[in-house]
Amino acid sequence: MLSHQILTRQDVGDVASYYGDGADDYYAKEGEAQTWQGRGAEMLGLVGSVDSRRFRELLAGKIDPDGAPVRSSTRDDSKSRIGIDLTFSAPKGGLAEAEAQSRLQADAASGRLVMVEARYTTPEALAREHEILRIERDGRSALAPVLSLPDAVAHFADRPLNNGQRSAATMMLSSSNRVVGIEGFAGTGKSHMLRFATEKIEAQGYTVRALAPYAGQVKALRGLGVTANTVASFLRAREQPLGPKSVLVIDEAGVVPARQMAKLLQTAESAGARIVLIGDRAQTKAIEAGRPFDQLIRNGMTTTEMAEIQRQTDPRLREAVELAARGRAAPSLAKVRNIVELEDDTDRRTAIAQSYAELTKWDRERTLIVAGTNEARREINALVREAIGTAGEGKQASFLVRRDTTQEQRRYSRNYDVGDTIQPERDYPSAGLVRGALYTVEENGPGNRLTVRAQDGAAVEFSPYKCSNLSVYQTERAELSRGDLVRVTRNDAALDLANGDRLRVAFQVRSTVVLTDGVRTIHMDASRPLHLDHAYATTVHSSQGLTTDRVFIEATTTSRTTAKDVYYVAISRARSEARIFTNDREALGNAISRENPKIAAMDLTTPKRALDRAKRVEELGDRER
């Protein structure tokens, strides 16, 4: 991966100390951290040890020690561009091919993996998916309805609901099934329907509790007056306040993975509670394994559809979203008025940034840029900051960027890099690790031991195999300027911040950065790494659940992230305008028509073999118990 940062004269000191103080020697070859390396150094006659004074001169654009800087600008001030800081990052945490093959073969031989058509799944994954379907099936006609069908129909007949909303609310009250589903397209008013349904359910003596995958969605549900939590926090709780008079509503059920869905259904079944799953199968799927919402619908779960889209104020854009929701991406594209074609990535992203900068401040506040990849998101954010004039006007800070690692990888010290930041998700008293604290990795072995240093300077050594519930981050240098739009990247209960919250930088005082959303102010300690990122551009996954007036979409036809579900999510964020920037307009229709198939364990085997495997898992579990 290649990332870059535009350097200004104000950055010279920060960058010089960042690369010259020995903290980042892992960028260089072993044993050669403080020597000039590479063809560029050879061409400039740079040999031997790095001289810090000469290093600073080069950063400032002074190639000839006796000459003037070779780069100039029409603006002779602190905003003059003097270079670009390029960082090449290799993929992290992977296994060598031989080691991966050996591990797969050993797990297959022991029965821990099942090979089907050159794909692998686990007996546990098969058993989990069968359990999800069993609970739904066994719960059919198992409960008394909250309200009779005639009474429910009569109650909602004069409420301000459209036909789809009325049908969904009626089913929530009148169904005798433990598990029911509502499939609603983006912008069909699911929250509006839920408010009326909740009001009537609670009037009948029931309690409604809502869950959602992300904290931002939870905040929206709480805004409806509904008790709400994230799925993860609900499952972590030692006691779940559920009973026969409980209705558990799962919002954005399409992104809930099989692991969590199985636990939710098991909990509801044990408590005698009922579950309402609300989702949209056409949008992006769970990052973890499984697609249980889709499987439940395909296996006969009672489901009603909300298809009357209301979000879009422009009729032509509404048509485009309706077609995309139905999976007709290419015809949808024909309804989009503004498509810009620029083949070069940088030219295209520069055009996006410039289009954003040309908007009024009012319109910028109501515009979202959606990028297909994190690399594109980072570059667009940097270009926007240049275009609107915040680049070079602020102070340097450190952002924590999550490393994509699996729980299995986090069990082994070799998968951590020196300089990584870890944050425990629970207390590990025996290891001396505190939940939520930040630790910097100093050694990653041998003997599967990690040595980390706490912020108070204390060294801690532990086995990650026994303490694997960790979040792992890389630290990236970034600038925060007054007026910058930022996004929170981790929940912080103490500050009442949710992952995905968007705020503005109000000002900075010494080591404190002050953020605001127009209603409240948040003070954050910038002397430590921050769970923040610039938020002018966002990825499609992060945009799901957001609504804005205008959306600029970068759609690269050669990228695997350009697909049917991604296009649908992106275009449906906008109320009034969607503008697409692509490298190839002619190929775009085919690119956005690509499927992003999500393979479940049961897709890889026949029903009989799946049942046999599931029974084997149960028998093995009984023997172990």
Coordinates of C-alpha atoms in Angstrom, one line a residue:
M1 CA 0.0 0.0 0.0
L2 CA 1.2 3.5 -0.9
S3 CA 0.1 6.5 1.2
H4 CA 1.3 10.1 0.8
Q5 CA 1.3 13.4 2.7
I6 CA 1.8 16.8 1.1
L7 CA 4.8 18.5 2.9
T8 CA 4.8 22.2 3.6
R9 CA 7.5 24.3 5.2
Q10 CA 5.8 24.0 8.5
D11 CA 6.2 20.2 8.3
V12 CA 10.0 20.1 7.9
G13 CA 10.8 20.0 11.6
D14 CA 8.1 17.4 12.4
V15 CA 9.1 15.1 9.5
A16 CA 12.9 15.5 10.2
S17 CA 12.4 14.4 13.8
Y18 CA 9.9 11.7 12.9
Y19 CA 12.4 9.9 10.6
G20 CA 15.6 11.0 12.4
D21 CA 15.0 10.1 16.0
G22 CA 15.3 6.3 15.6
A23 CA 11.7 5.7 16.3
D24 CA 10.9 4.4 12.9
D25 CA 14.0 2.4 12.0
Y26 CA 11.7 -0.4 10.8
Y27 CA 11.3 1.4 7.6
A28 CA 14.9 0.6 6.7
K29 CA 16.9 -2.5 6.2
E30 CA 18.1 -4.3 9.3
G31 CA 21.3 -2.7 10.6
E32 CA 21.1 0.2 8.1
A33 CA 18.6 2.5 9.7
Q34 CA 20.7 5.7 9.8
T35 CA 22.4 5.4 6.4
W36 CA 21.5 6.8 3.0
Q37 CA 20.0 4.1 0.8
G38 CA 18.4 3.7 -2.6
R39 CA 19.0 4.9 -6.2
G40 CA 17.8 8.4 -5.3
A41 CA 20.5 8.8 -2.7
E42 CA 23.1 7.4 -5.1
M43 CA 22.1 9.9 -7.8
L44 CA 22.3 12.8 -5.3
G45 CA 25.8 11.7 -4.1
L46 CA 24.5 10.9 -0.6
V47 CA 26.5 8.1 1.1
G48 CA 27.3 7.0 4.6
S49 CA 25.5 8.1 7.7
V50 CA 22.5 10.5 7.5
D51 CA 23.4 14.0 8.6
S52 CA 20.4 15.6 10.3
R53 CA 21.2 19.1 9.0
R54 CA 21.5 17.8 5.4
F55 CA 18.3 15.8 5.8
R56 CA 16.4 19.0 6.8
E57 CA 17.8 20.8 3.8
L58 CA 16.6 18.1 1.4
L59 CA 13.1 18.2 3.0
A60 CA 13.1 21.9 2.4
G61 CA 13.8 21.3 -1.3
K62 CA 17.5 22.3 -1.2
I63 CA 19.1 19.6 -3.4
D64 CA 22.3 21.6 -3.9
P65 CA 23.9 22.4 -0.5
D66 CA 25.2 25.7 -2.0
G67 CA 22.1 26.5 -4.0
A68 CA 18.5 27.6 -3.5
P69 CA 15.5 25.3 -3.1
V70 CA 14.6 23.8 -6.5
R71 CA 10.8 23.9 -5.8
S72 CA 9.0 27.2 -5.7
S73 CA 5.4 28.3 -5.5
T74 CA 3.3 31.2 -6.6
R75 CA 2.6 31.6 -2.9
D76 CA 5.8 32.4 -1.0
D77 CA 4.4 31.5 2.4
S78 CA 4.0 28.5 4.8
K79 CA 1.6 26.8 2.4
S80 CA 4.3 26.3 -0.3
R81 CA 4.6 22.7 -1.3
I82 CA 8.1 21.5 -0.8
G83 CA 7.6 17.8 -1.3
I84 CA 5.6 14.6 -0.8
D85 CA 6.2 12.1 2.0
L86 CA 5.6 8.7 0.5
T87 CA 5.1 5.6 2.7
F88 CA 5.1 2.1 1.3
S89 CA 3.4 -0.4 3.6
A90 CA 3.6 -4.2 3.0
P91 CA 0.7 -6.4 3.8
K92 CA 0.9 -7.5 7.5
G93 CA 0.1 -10.6 9.5
G94 CA 0.0 -13.2 6.7
L95 CA 1.5 -16.7 6.6
A96 CA 4.1 -18.0 4.2
E97 CA 2.3 -20.2 1.6
A98 CA 4.0 -23.4 2.7
E99 CA 3.0 -22.8 6.4
A100 CA -0.5 -21.9 5.4
Q101 CA -0.9 -25.1 3.3
S102 CA 0.6 -27.2 6.2
R103 CA -1.8 -25.7 8.7
L104 CA -4.8 -26.3 6.4
Q105 CA -3.8 -29.9 5.8
A106 CA -3.4 -30.6 9.5
D107 CA -6.8 -29.0 10.4
A108 CA -8.5 -31.0 7.6
A109 CA -7.0 -34.2 8.8
S110 CA -8.1 -33.6 12.4
G111 CA -11.7 -32.7 11.3
R112 CA -11.4 -29.1 12.4
L113 CA -11.9 -28.0 8.7
V114 CA -14.1 -29.6 6.1
M115 CA -12.9 -29.4 2.5
V116 CA -15.7 -28.9 -0.1
E117 CA -15.0 -28.1 -3.7
A118 CA -11.5 -26.6 -2.9
R119 CA -13.1 -24.4 -0.2
Y120 CA -12.9 -24.9 3.6
T121 CA -15.5 -24.4 6.3
T122 CA -15.7 -25.6 9.9
P123 CA -18.1 -28.1 11.5
E124 CA -18.9 -25.3 14.0
A125 CA -19.8 -22.9 11.2
L126 CA -22.2 -25.4 9.7
A127 CA -23.8 -26.2 13.1
R128 CA -24.2 -22.5 13.8
E129 CA -26.1 -21.8 10.6
H130 CA -28.4 -24.9 11.2
E131 CA -29.0 -23.6 14.7
I132 CA -30.1 -20.2 13.4
L133 CA -32.6 -21.8 11.0
R134 CA -33.8 -24.2 13.6
I135 CA -34.7 -21.5 16.1
E136 CA -36.7 -19.6 13.5
R137 CA -38.5 -22.7 12.3
D138 CA -39.3 -24.0 15.8
G139 CA -40.6 -20.5 16.7
R140 CA -43.3 -20.4 14.1
S141 CA -46.8 -20.1 15.7
A142 CA -45.1 -20.6 19.1
L143 CA -46.3 -17.3 20.7
A144 CA -49.5 -15.4 21.3
P145 CA -49.6 -12.2 19.1
V146 CA -49.1 -8.9 20.8
L147 CA -52.4 -7.8 19.2
S148 CA -54.9 -9.6 17.0
L149 CA -54.6 -9.0 13.3
P150 CA -58.0 -7.1 13.0
D151 CA -57.1 -4.8 15.9
A152 CA -53.6 -4.2 14.5
V153 CA -55.0 -3.3 11.1
A154 CA -57.5 -1.0 12.7
H155 CA -55.0 0.7 14.8
F156 CA -52.5 1.6 12.0
A157 CA -55.2 2.4 9.4
D158 CA -55.3 6.1 10.3
R159 CA -51.6 6.5 11.2
P160 CA -49.4 8.6 8.8
L161 CA -47.8 5.5 7.3
N162 CA -47.6 4.3 3.7
N163 CA -48.6 0.8 2.7
G164 CA -45.3 -0.9 3.3
Q165 CA -44.8 0.8 6.6
R166 CA -48.3 -0.1 7.7
S167 CA -47.8 -3.7 6.7
A168 CA -44.5 -4.0 8.6
A169 CA -46.0 -2.4 11.8
T170 CA -49.0 -4.7 11.6
M171 CA -46.9 -7.8 11.3
M172 CA -44.8 -6.8 14.3
L173 CA -47.8 -6.8 16.5
S174 CA -50.0 -9.6 15.0
S175 CA -47.5 -12.3 14.2
S176 CA -47.4 -15.4 16.4
N177 CA -43.9 -16.3 15.2
R178 CA -40.9 -15.8 17.5
V179 CA -38.7 -14.5 14.6
V180 CA -40.0 -12.3 11.8
G181 CA -38.3 -10.1 9.2
I182 CA -38.7 -6.7 7.6
E183 CA -36.8 -6.1 4.4
G184 CA -36.7 -2.4 3.7
F185 CA -34.9 -0.6 0.9
A186 CA -32.7 2.4 1.7
G187 CA -34.7 5.5 2.4
T188 CA -38.1 3.8 2.9
G189 CA -38.7 5.2 6.4
K190 CA -38.0 2.2 8.5
S191 CA -37.2 4.4 11.6
H192 CA -40.5 6.2 11.1
M193 CA -42.4 2.9 11.0
L194 CA -40.6 1.6 14.1
R195 CA -41.6 4.6 16.2
F196 CA -45.3 3.9 15.6
A197 CA -44.9 0.2 16.1
T198 CA -42.9 0.6 19.3
E199 CA -45.5 3.0 20.8
K200 CA -48.3 0.5 20.3
I201 CA -46.3 -2.6 21.5
E202 CA -45.3 -0.9 24.7
A203 CA -48.9 0.3 25.2
Q204 CA -49.8 -3.5 25.3
G205 CA -47.5 -4.0 28.3
Y206 CA -44.4 -5.2 26.3
T207 CA -40.9 -3.7 26.3
V208 CA -39.0 -3.0 23.1
R209 CA -35.3 -3.2 23.0
A210 CA -33.3 -2.3 19.8
L211 CA -29.9 -3.5 18.8
A212 CA -27.7 -2.4 15.9
P213 CA -24.2 -3.3 14.7
Y214 CA -22.7 0.2 15.0
A215 CA -22.8 2.9 17.6
G216 CA -24.0 5.6 15.2
Q217 CA -27.1 3.5 14.4
V218 CA -27.7 3.1 18.1
K219 CA -27.7 6.8 18.6
A220 CA -30.4 7.2 15.9
L221 CA -32.5 4.5 17.5
R222 CA -32.2 6.2 20.9
G223 CA -33.4 9.4 19.2
L224 CA -36.7 7.6 18.6
G225 CA -37.1 7.0 22.3
V226 CA -36.2 3.3 22.1
T227 CA -33.8 1.6 24.5
A228 CA -30.9 0.7 22.3
N229 CA -27.4 -0.9 22.4
T230 CA -24.9 -2.2 20.0
V231 CA -25.1 -5.9 19.3
A232 CA -21.6 -6.5 20.7
S233 CA -22.3 -4.7 24.0
F234 CA -25.6 -6.6 24.4
L235 CA -23.9 -9.9 23.9
R236 CA -21.1 -9.0 26.3
A237 CA -23.5 -8.1 29.1
R238 CA -23.6 -10.7 31.9
E239 CA -27.4 -10.4 32.1
Q240 CA -29.8 -9.6 29.3
P241 CA -33.1 -8.1 30.6
L242 CA -35.4 -10.2 28.3
G243 CA -38.5 -12.2 29.0
P244 CA -41.8 -13.4 27.4
K245 CA -42.9 -9.8 27.3
S246 CA -39.8 -8.6 25.4
V247 CA -39.5 -7.6 21.7
L248 CA -35.9 -7.5 20.5
V249 CA -35.5 -5.4 17.3
I250 CA -32.3 -5.9 15.3
D251 CA -31.7 -3.0 12.9
E252 CA -29.3 -3.4 9.9
A253 CA -29.7 -7.2 10.3
G254 CA -28.1 -7.7 6.9
V255 CA -24.6 -6.9 8.4
V256 CA -25.0 -9.1 11.5
P257 CA -22.7 -12.1 11.1
A258 CA -23.7 -15.7 11.8
R259 CA -21.7 -15.9 15.0
Q260 CA -23.7 -13.0 16.6
M261 CA -27.0 -13.9 15.0
A262 CA -26.9 -17.4 16.5
K263 CA -26.2 -15.9 20.0
L264 CA -29.0 -13.4 19.6
L265 CA -31.6 -16.0 18.6
Q266 CA -30.4 -18.4 21.3
T267 CA -30.8 -15.7 23.9
A268 CA -34.3 -14.7 22.8
E269 CA -35.4 -18.4 22.6
S270 CA -34.2 -19.1 26.1
A271 CA -36.0 -16.0 27.5
G272 CA -39.2 -16.6 25.5
A273 CA -38.8 -13.3 23.8
R274 CA -39.5 -12.5 20.1
I275 CA -37.2 -11.0 17.5
V276 CA -37.8 -8.6 14.6
L277 CA -35.0 -8.5 12.1
I278 CA -34.9 -5.3 9.9
G279 CA -32.4 -5.2 7.0
D280 CA -31.7 -4.8 3.4
R281 CA -30.1 -7.8 1.6
A282 CA -29.1 -5.6 -1.4
Q283 CA -26.7 -3.5 0.7
T284 CA -23.2 -4.5 1.9
K285 CA -23.0 -7.7 3.9
A286 CA -21.4 -8.6 7.2
I287 CA -17.6 -8.4 7.3
E288 CA -17.4 -11.6 9.4
A289 CA -18.6 -15.0 8.2
G290 CA -22.1 -15.7 7.2
R291 CA -25.2 -14.1 5.8
P292 CA -27.9 -15.2 8.2
F293 CA -30.6 -12.6 7.4
D294 CA -30.6 -13.8 3.7
Q295 CA -30.6 -17.4 4.8
L296 CA -33.6 -16.9 7.1
I297 CA -35.6 -15.2 4.4
R298 CA -34.7 -17.9 1.8
N299 CA -35.7 -20.6 4.3
G300 CA -39.2 -19.3 4.9
M301 CA -39.1 -16.7 7.7
T302 CA -42.2 -14.6 7.6
T303 CA -41.0 -11.4 6.0
T304 CA -42.7 -8.2 4.8
E305 CA -41.2 -5.7 2.3
M306 CA -40.9 -1.9 2.5
A307 CA -40.2 -0.8 -1.0
E308 CA -41.6 2.7 -1.3
I309 CA -38.5 4.9 -1.3
Q310 CA -39.0 8.4 0.2
R311 CA -35.5 9.8 0.8
Q312 CA -34.8 11.2 -2.7
T313 CA -36.3 14.6 -3.5
D314 CA -35.3 14.4 -7.1
P315 CA -37.6 12.0 -9.0
R316 CA -34.9 10.9 -11.5
L317 CA -32.5 10.1 -8.6
R318 CA -35.3 8.2 -6.9
E319 CA -35.7 6.1 -10.0
A320 CA -32.0 5.4 -10.0
V321 CA -32.1 4.2 -6.4
E322 CA -35.2 2.1 -6.9
L323 CA -33.5 0.3 -9.9
A324 CA -30.3 -0.2 -7.9
A325 CA -32.3 -1.6 -4.9
R326 CA -33.8 -4.2 -7.3
G327 CA -30.4 -5.2 -8.5
R328 CA -30.6 -3.4 -11.9
A329 CA -27.4 -1.4 -11.6
A330 CA -26.8 -0.6 -15.3
P331 CA -30.3 0.8 -16.0
S332 CA -29.9 2.8 -12.7
L333 CA -26.7 4.3 -14.0
A334 CA -28.6 5.7 -17.1
K335 CA -30.7 7.8 -14.7
V336 CA -27.7 9.5 -13.1
R337 CA -27.3 13.0 -14.6
N338 CA -23.7 13.8 -13.8
I339 CA -20.9 11.3 -14.6
V340 CA -17.3 12.6 -14.9
E341 CA -14.7 10.5 -16.7
L342 CA -11.0 11.0 -15.9
E343 CA -8.7 8.0 -16.5
D344 CA -5.8 9.0 -14.2
D345 CA -6.5 8.3 -10.5
T346 CA -4.9 11.5 -9.2
D347 CA -6.6 13.6 -11.8
R348 CA -9.9 12.1 -10.9
R349 CA -9.5 12.5 -7.2
T350 CA -8.2 16.0 -7.7
A351 CA -11.4 16.8 -9.6
I352 CA -13.5 15.4 -6.8
A353 CA -11.6 17.6 -4.3
Q354 CA -12.0 20.7 -6.5
S355 CA -15.7 20.1 -7.0
Y356 CA -16.1 19.9 -3.3
A357 CA -14.1 23.0 -2.7
E358 CA -16.2 25.0 -5.2
L359 CA -19.4 24.3 -3.1
T360 CA -20.5 26.9 -0.6
K361 CA -19.8 26.2 3.0
W362 CA -23.5 25.4 3.5
D363 CA -23.4 22.8 0.7
R364 CA -20.1 21.2 1.9
E365 CA -21.8 20.5 5.2
R366 CA -24.4 18.5 3.3
T367 CA -22.1 16.7 0.9
L368 CA -20.5 13.2 1.3
I369 CA -17.6 11.9 -0.7
V370 CA -17.7 8.1 -1.0
A371 CA -14.5 6.2 -2.1
G372 CA -14.2 2.6 -2.9
T373 CA -10.9 1.9 -1.1
N374 CA -9.1 3.3 2.0
E375 CA -6.2 4.3 -0.3
A376 CA -8.5 6.5 -2.4
R377 CA -10.2 7.8 0.8
R378 CA -6.9 9.0 2.2
E379 CA -5.8 10.6 -1.0
I380 CA -9.1 12.5 -1.5
N381 CA -9.0 13.7 2.1
A382 CA -5.5 15.1 1.6
L383 CA -6.5 16.7 -1.7
V384 CA -9.7 18.3 -0.2
R385 CA -7.7 19.8 2.7
E386 CA -5.4 21.4 0.1
A387 CA -8.3 22.6 -2.0
I388 CA -10.2 24.3 0.9
G389 CA -7.0 25.7 2.5
T390 CA -6.7 23.8 5.8
A391 CA -3.5 22.0 4.8
G392 CA -0.5 23.6 6.4
E393 CA -2.6 25.7 8.8
G394 CA -2.7 23.4 11.8
K395 CA -0.6 21.2 14.1
Q396 CA 0.6 17.6 13.8
A397 CA -1.1 14.8 15.6
S398 CA -1.1 11.0 15.5
F399 CA -4.1 9.0 14.3
L400 CA -4.6 5.4 15.2
V401 CA -5.4 3.3 12.1
R402 CA -6.7 -0.1 12.7
R403 CA -4.7 -3.1 11.3
D404 CA -6.9 -5.8 9.8
T405 CA -6.0 -8.9 11.8
T406 CA -8.0 -12.0 12.8
Q407 CA -8.4 -13.2 16.3
E408 CA -6.2 -16.2 15.4
Q409 CA -3.5 -13.9 14.1
R410 CA -3.6 -11.9 17.3
R411 CA -2.7 -15.0 19.3
Y412 CA 0.9 -15.0 18.0
S413 CA 3.5 -12.4 18.6
R414 CA 5.0 -12.7 15.1
N415 CA 1.9 -11.0 13.7
Y416 CA 2.7 -7.8 15.6
D417 CA 5.1 -5.2 14.4
V418 CA 7.4 -3.2 16.6
G419 CA 5.8 0.2 16.8
D420 CA 2.2 -1.1 16.7
T421 CA -0.2 0.2 19.3
I422 CA -2.4 -2.3 21.0
Q423 CA -5.6 -1.5 23.1
P424 CA -7.1 -4.3 25.2
E425 CA -10.8 -4.8 24.9
R426 CA -11.0 -6.2 28.4
D427 CA -8.9 -6.2 31.6
Y428 CA -6.1 -8.9 31.9
P429 CA -5.1 -8.5 35.5
S430 CA -2.6 -11.3 35.4
A431 CA -0.8 -9.8 32.5
G432 CA -1.0 -6.2 33.8
L433 CA -3.1 -5.0 30.8
V434 CA -5.9 -2.5 31.4
R435 CA -9.0 -2.3 29.2
G436 CA -8.9 0.8 26.9
A437 CA -5.3 1.7 27.7
L438 CA -2.7 2.2 24.9
Y439 CA 0.5 0.2 24.7
T440 CA 3.3 0.3 22.2
V441 CA 4.9 -2.9 21.0
E442 CA 8.6 -3.0 21.6
E443 CA 9.5 -6.7 21.1
N444 CA 7.5 -9.5 19.3
G445 CA 9.2 -12.6 20.5
P446 CA 10.7 -15.2 20.9
G447 CA 8.6 -17.7 22.7
N448 CA 5.4 -16.1 21.6
R449 CA 5.9 -13.2 24.0
L450 CA 5.0 -9.6 23.4
T451 CA 6.8 -6.8 25.2
V452 CA 4.8 -3.5 25.2
R453 CA 5.3 -0.2 27.0
A454 CA 2.4 1.6 28.7
Q455 CA 2.0 5.4 28.4
D456 CA 3.4 5.8 31.9
G457 CA 6.6 4.2 30.8
A458 CA 6.0 0.8 32.4
A459 CA 7.1 -2.3 30.4
V460 CA 4.7 -5.2 30.2
E461 CA 5.5 -8.7 28.9
F462 CA 2.7 -11.2 28.2
S463 CA 1.6 -14.1 25.9
P464 CA -0.9 -12.9 23.2
Y465 CA -2.2 -16.4 23.1
K466 CA -3.7 -15.9 26.5
C467 CA -4.6 -12.2 25.9
S468 CA -6.0 -12.1 22.4
N469 CA -8.9 -9.8 22.8
L470 CA -6.9 -6.8 21.6
S471 CA -7.3 -4.1 19.0
V472 CA -4.2 -3.5 16.9
Y473 CA -3.3 -0.1 15.4
Q474 CA -0.7 1.6 13.3
T475 CA 0.1 5.2 14.1
E476 CA 0.0 7.7 11.3
R477 CA 1.1 11.3 11.4
A478 CA -1.6 13.8 10.4
E479 CA -2.4 17.4 10.6
L480 CA -5.4 18.9 12.4
S481 CA -6.4 22.4 11.4
R482 CA -9.2 24.7 12.6
G483 CA -12.4 23.8 10.6
D484 CA -11.2 20.3 9.6
L485 CA -13.9 17.7 9.4
V486 CA -13.0 14.6 11.3
R487 CA -14.6 11.2 12.1
V488 CA -14.4 9.3 15.4
T489 CA -13.0 5.8 14.8
R490 CA -13.7 4.2 18.1
N491 CA -16.4 4.4 20.7
D492 CA -15.6 6.4 23.8
A493 CA -18.3 6.2 26.5
A494 CA -16.5 8.7 28.7
L495 CA -16.7 11.4 26.0
D496 CA -20.1 10.1 24.7
L497 CA -18.5 9.5 21.3
A498 CA -19.6 6.8 18.9
N499 CA -17.6 5.2 16.1
G500 CA -18.5 7.2 13.0
D501 CA -19.5 10.5 14.7
R502 CA -18.5 13.4 12.5
L503 CA -17.2 16.6 14.1
R504 CA -15.3 19.8 13.3
V505 CA -12.0 21.0 14.8
A506 CA -13.0 24.1 16.7
F507 CA -9.5 25.1 17.9
Q508 CA -6.3 23.7 19.5
V509 CA -4.7 24.9 22.7
R510 CA -1.3 23.4 23.5
S511 CA -1.8 19.7 23.5
T512 CA -5.6 19.8 23.5
V513 CA -7.8 19.6 20.4
V514 CA -11.3 20.9 20.8
L515 CA -14.0 19.3 18.5
T516 CA -17.6 20.4 18.0
D517 CA -20.8 19.1 16.3
G518 CA -22.5 22.4 16.7
V519 CA -24.2 21.4 19.9
R520 CA -21.5 20.3 22.2
T521 CA -17.7 20.6 22.5
I522 CA -15.3 17.7 23.1
H523 CA -11.8 18.2 24.5
M524 CA -9.3 15.5 23.4
D525 CA -5.6 15.1 24.6
A526 CA -3.6 15.4 21.4
S527 CA -0.4 14.5 23.2
R528 CA -1.4 10.8 22.8
P529 CA -2.6 9.0 19.6
L530 CA -6.2 9.8 18.7
H531 CA -9.0 7.6 17.4
L532 CA -9.7 10.1 14.6
D533 CA -9.5 10.4 10.9
H534 CA -10.2 13.1 8.3
A535 CA -13.8 12.7 7.2
Y536 CA -14.3 14.6 3.9
A537 CA -14.2 11.2 2.1
T538 CA -15.4 7.9 3.6
T539 CA -15.6 4.3 2.4
V540 CA -18.9 2.7 1.4
H541 CA -19.0 0.5 4.6
S542 CA -18.6 3.6 6.8
S543 CA -21.3 5.5 4.8
Q544 CA -24.0 2.9 5.3
G545 CA -26.6 4.5 7.5
L546 CA -25.7 8.1 6.6
T547 CA -28.0 10.5 4.7
T548 CA -26.9 13.7 3.0
D549 CA -28.1 16.1 0.3
R550 CA -25.3 15.4 -2.2
V551 CA -22.9 12.5 -2.7
F552 CA -19.7 12.4 -4.9
I553 CA -18.8 8.8 -5.7
E554 CA -15.5 7.6 -6.9
A555 CA -16.0 4.4 -9.0
T556 CA -12.9 2.8 -10.5
T557 CA -14.0 0.1 -12.9
T558 CA -10.9 -2.0 -12.3
S559 CA -11.4 -2.1 -8.6
R560 CA -13.1 -5.1 -7.0
T561 CA -14.8 -2.7 -4.6
T562 CA -16.9 -1.4 -7.5
A563 CA -19.8 -3.8 -7.5
K564 CA -23.6 -3.9 -7.3
D565 CA -24.1 -3.6 -3.5
V566 CA -21.4 -0.9 -3.1
Y567 CA -23.0 1.2 -5.9
Y568 CA -26.5 0.9 -4.3
V569 CA -25.3 1.9 -0.9
A570 CA -23.3 4.9 -2.3
I571 CA -26.0 6.3 -4.6
S572 CA -28.8 5.8 -2.0
R573 CA -27.1 8.1 0.6
A574 CA -28.1 11.2 -1.4
R575 CA -31.4 13.1 -1.2
S576 CA -31.0 15.4 -4.2
E577 CA -27.8 14.8 -6.2
A578 CA -25.4 11.9 -7.0
R579 CA -22.3 12.7 -9.0
I580 CA -20.1 9.9 -10.2
F581 CA -16.4 10.2 -11.0
T582 CA -15.0 7.2 -13.0
N583 CA -12.0 6.2 -15.0
D584 CA -14.1 4.6 -17.8
R585 CA -17.6 5.6 -18.4
E586 CA -18.2 2.9 -21.0
A587 CA -17.1 0.1 -18.7
L588 CA -18.9 1.5 -15.6
G589 CA -22.2 -0.2 -16.2
N590 CA -20.6 -3.7 -16.2
A591 CA -18.4 -2.8 -13.2
I592 CA -21.3 -1.8 -11.0
S593 CA -23.3 -4.9 -12.1
R594 CA -20.7 -7.2 -10.6
E595 CA -22.0 -9.4 -7.7
N596 CA -20.2 -9.4 -4.4
P597 CA -21.2 -13.0 -3.4
K598 CA -21.1 -13.8 0.3
I599 CA -20.5 -17.5 0.8
A600 CA -22.1 -19.2 3.8
A601 CA -20.9 -22.5 5.2
M602 CA -24.1 -24.3 4.1
D603 CA -23.5 -23.2 0.5
L604 CA -20.4 -25.4 0.4
T605 CA -22.1 -28.7 1.2
T606 CA -25.2 -30.8 0.7
P607 CA -27.9 -30.7 3.4
K608 CA -27.2 -34.3 4.4
R609 CA -23.5 -33.8 4.8
A610 CA -24.1 -30.5 6.6
L611 CA -26.4 -32.3 9.1
D612 CA -23.9 -35.1 9.6
R613 CA -21.1 -32.6 10.3
A614 CA -23.4 -30.6 12.7
K615 CA -24.2 -33.8 14.6
R616 CA -20.5 -34.7 14.8
V617 CA -19.8 -31.3 16.4
E618 CA -22.5 -31.8 18.9
E619 CA -21.2 -35.3 19.8
L620 CA -17.6 -33.9 20.1
G621 CA -18.9 -31.2 22.4
D622 CA -20.8 -33.7 24.6
R623 CA -17.7 -35.8 25.0
E624 CA -15.6 -32.7 25.9
R625 CA -18.2 -31.7 28.5

